[in-house]
Coordinates of C-alpha atoms in Angstrom, one line a residue:
M1 CA -17.0 5.2 -10.0
A2 CA -15.1 6.5 -6.8
K3 CA -11.1 5.8 -6.5
Y4 CA -10.1 3.7 -3.4
M5 CA -6.3 3.8 -3.0
L6 CA -5.2 0.3 -1.1
L7 CA -2.0 0.9 0.7
I8 CA 0.0 -2.2 1.8
Y9 CA 1.4 -2.1 4.9
G10 CA 4.1 -4.6 6.8
D11 CA 6.6 -5.4 9.0
E12 CA 9.3 -5.0 6.8
Q13 CA 12.2 -7.1 8.4
R14 CA 9.4 -9.4 8.0
W15 CA 8.9 -9.6 4.6
E16 CA 13.1 -10.0 4.2
T17 CA 13.1 -12.8 5.9
M18 CA 10.1 -13.9 4.6
S19 CA 10.3 -18.1 3.7
A20 CA 10.2 -19.0 -0.2
A21 CA 6.9 -20.4 1.0
E22 CA 5.2 -17.4 2.3
S23 CA 6.4 -15.1 -0.4
A24 CA 4.9 -17.3 -3.2
E25 CA 1.6 -17.3 -1.4
I26 CA 1.7 -13.5 -0.6
D27 CA 2.9 -13.1 -5.0
A28 CA -0.2 -15.7 -5.5
G29 CA -2.6 -13.7 -3.9
H30 CA -1.3 -10.5 -5.9
V31 CA -1.6 -12.8 -9.1
A32 CA -5.6 -13.7 -7.9
F33 CA -6.1 -9.8 -6.8
Q34 CA -5.6 -8.6 -10.4
K35 CA -6.9 -11.5 -12.6
R36 CA -10.0 -10.8 -10.4
A37 CA -10.0 -7.0 -10.2
G38 CA -8.8 -6.3 -13.9
S39 CA -9.1 -3.1 -15.6
R40 CA -10.7 -1.6 -12.2
I41 CA -6.5 -1.3 -11.3
L42 CA -5.8 1.8 -12.7
A43 CA -2.1 2.0 -11.0
S44 CA 0.2 -0.5 -9.2
G45 CA 3.4 -0.8 -7.2
Q46 CA 5.7 -2.2 -4.9
L47 CA 7.8 -0.1 -3.1
E48 CA 11.7 -0.3 -2.2
P49 CA 13.1 -0.6 1.2
S50 CA 12.1 2.3 3.9
S51 CA 15.6 3.1 3.9
T52 CA 15.2 4.3 0.3
A53 CA 13.1 7.2 1.2
T54 CA 13.8 10.8 1.1
T55 CA 11.3 12.8 2.6
L56 CA 10.9 16.9 2.4
R57 CA 9.3 18.8 5.5
G58 CA 8.8 22.1 6.4
T59 CA 10.9 23.8 9.0
G60 CA 7.3 25.9 10.2
T61 CA 9.0 28.8 10.2
G62 CA 6.9 30.5 7.0
T63 CA 5.4 29.6 3.4
G64 CA 8.5 30.7 1.6
D65 CA 11.2 28.4 3.2
E66 CA 13.1 25.9 1.7
P67 CA 11.5 22.2 2.8
A68 CA 14.5 20.3 5.1
V69 CA 15.8 16.7 3.0
T70 CA 16.3 14.1 4.6
D71 CA 17.5 10.7 4.1
G72 CA 14.7 7.6 5.2
P73 CA 11.5 7.0 5.9
F74 CA 9.0 10.4 7.7
L75 CA 8.6 8.2 10.3
E76 CA 10.2 5.5 12.0
T77 CA 7.7 2.8 13.1
K78 CA 7.3 -1.0 12.6
E79 CA 5.0 -1.8 10.1
V80 CA 6.0 0.4 6.1
L81 CA 4.7 1.5 2.9
G82 CA 5.3 -1.3 1.1
G83 CA 2.5 -1.4 -1.9
F84 CA -0.1 0.2 -3.5
Y85 CA -3.1 -0.3 -6.3
L86 CA -5.3 2.4 -7.6
L87 CA -8.6 1.4 -8.2
E88 CA -11.8 2.4 -9.7
A89 CA -15.0 0.2 -8.3
T90 CA -18.5 1.2 -7.9
D91 CA -18.1 1.1 -3.9
L92 CA -16.1 0.5 -0.9
D93 CA -18.0 -2.8 -0.5
E94 CA -16.2 -3.6 -3.7
V95 CA -12.7 -2.7 -3.2
V96 CA -12.9 -4.4 0.1
A97 CA -14.3 -8.3 -1.7
L98 CA -11.0 -7.3 -3.8
S99 CA -9.0 -7.3 -1.3
R100 CA -9.6 -10.4 0.4
E101 CA -7.2 -12.0 -2.6
L102 CA -4.3 -10.6 -0.8
A103 CA -2.6 -12.1 1.2
E104 CA -1.4 -9.4 3.1
V105 CA -4.9 -9.7 4.9
R106 CA -4.3 -13.1 6.2
H107 CA -0.9 -12.4 8.3
A108 CA -0.1 -11.0 11.5
H109 CA 2.5 -8.9 10.4
S110 CA 0.9 -7.0 7.4
G111 CA -2.4 -5.3 6.6
V112 CA -4.5 -3.2 3.9
E113 CA -5.7 0.2 4.2
I114 CA -8.2 1.3 1.9
K115 CA -8.7 5.4 1.9
P116 CA -10.9 6.8 -1.0
L117 CA -9.8 9.3 -3.1
V118 CA -11.4 13.0 -2.8
H119 CA -13.3 13.5 -5.8
H120 CA -12.9 17.2 -6.9
G121 CA -15.7 18.3 -9.0

């Protein structure tokens, strides 16, 4: 079994102004996804707004230097990471099939990125 990270991206401003019906649709998609994926979900979470992020970045002057610590996201982008699932599945096709339950894959203001985890040994 391989492990896959599902990263849920979207327009944060759009998420904040979403109608109750659209929010309910997205919540229902997560319930359906969780029910169908079951024990294949190893971890999951919804993230706080990007304004709450703290970023550590190397200064580029050497390996012993302390990183710079700043408030806010690493990159200023329209789409931000809003949540994740860590799944264990037989292959990518299984993960894609499961991900179709998530409403974010049907909305133009969001999407789901699937990345396999590197297996070390």
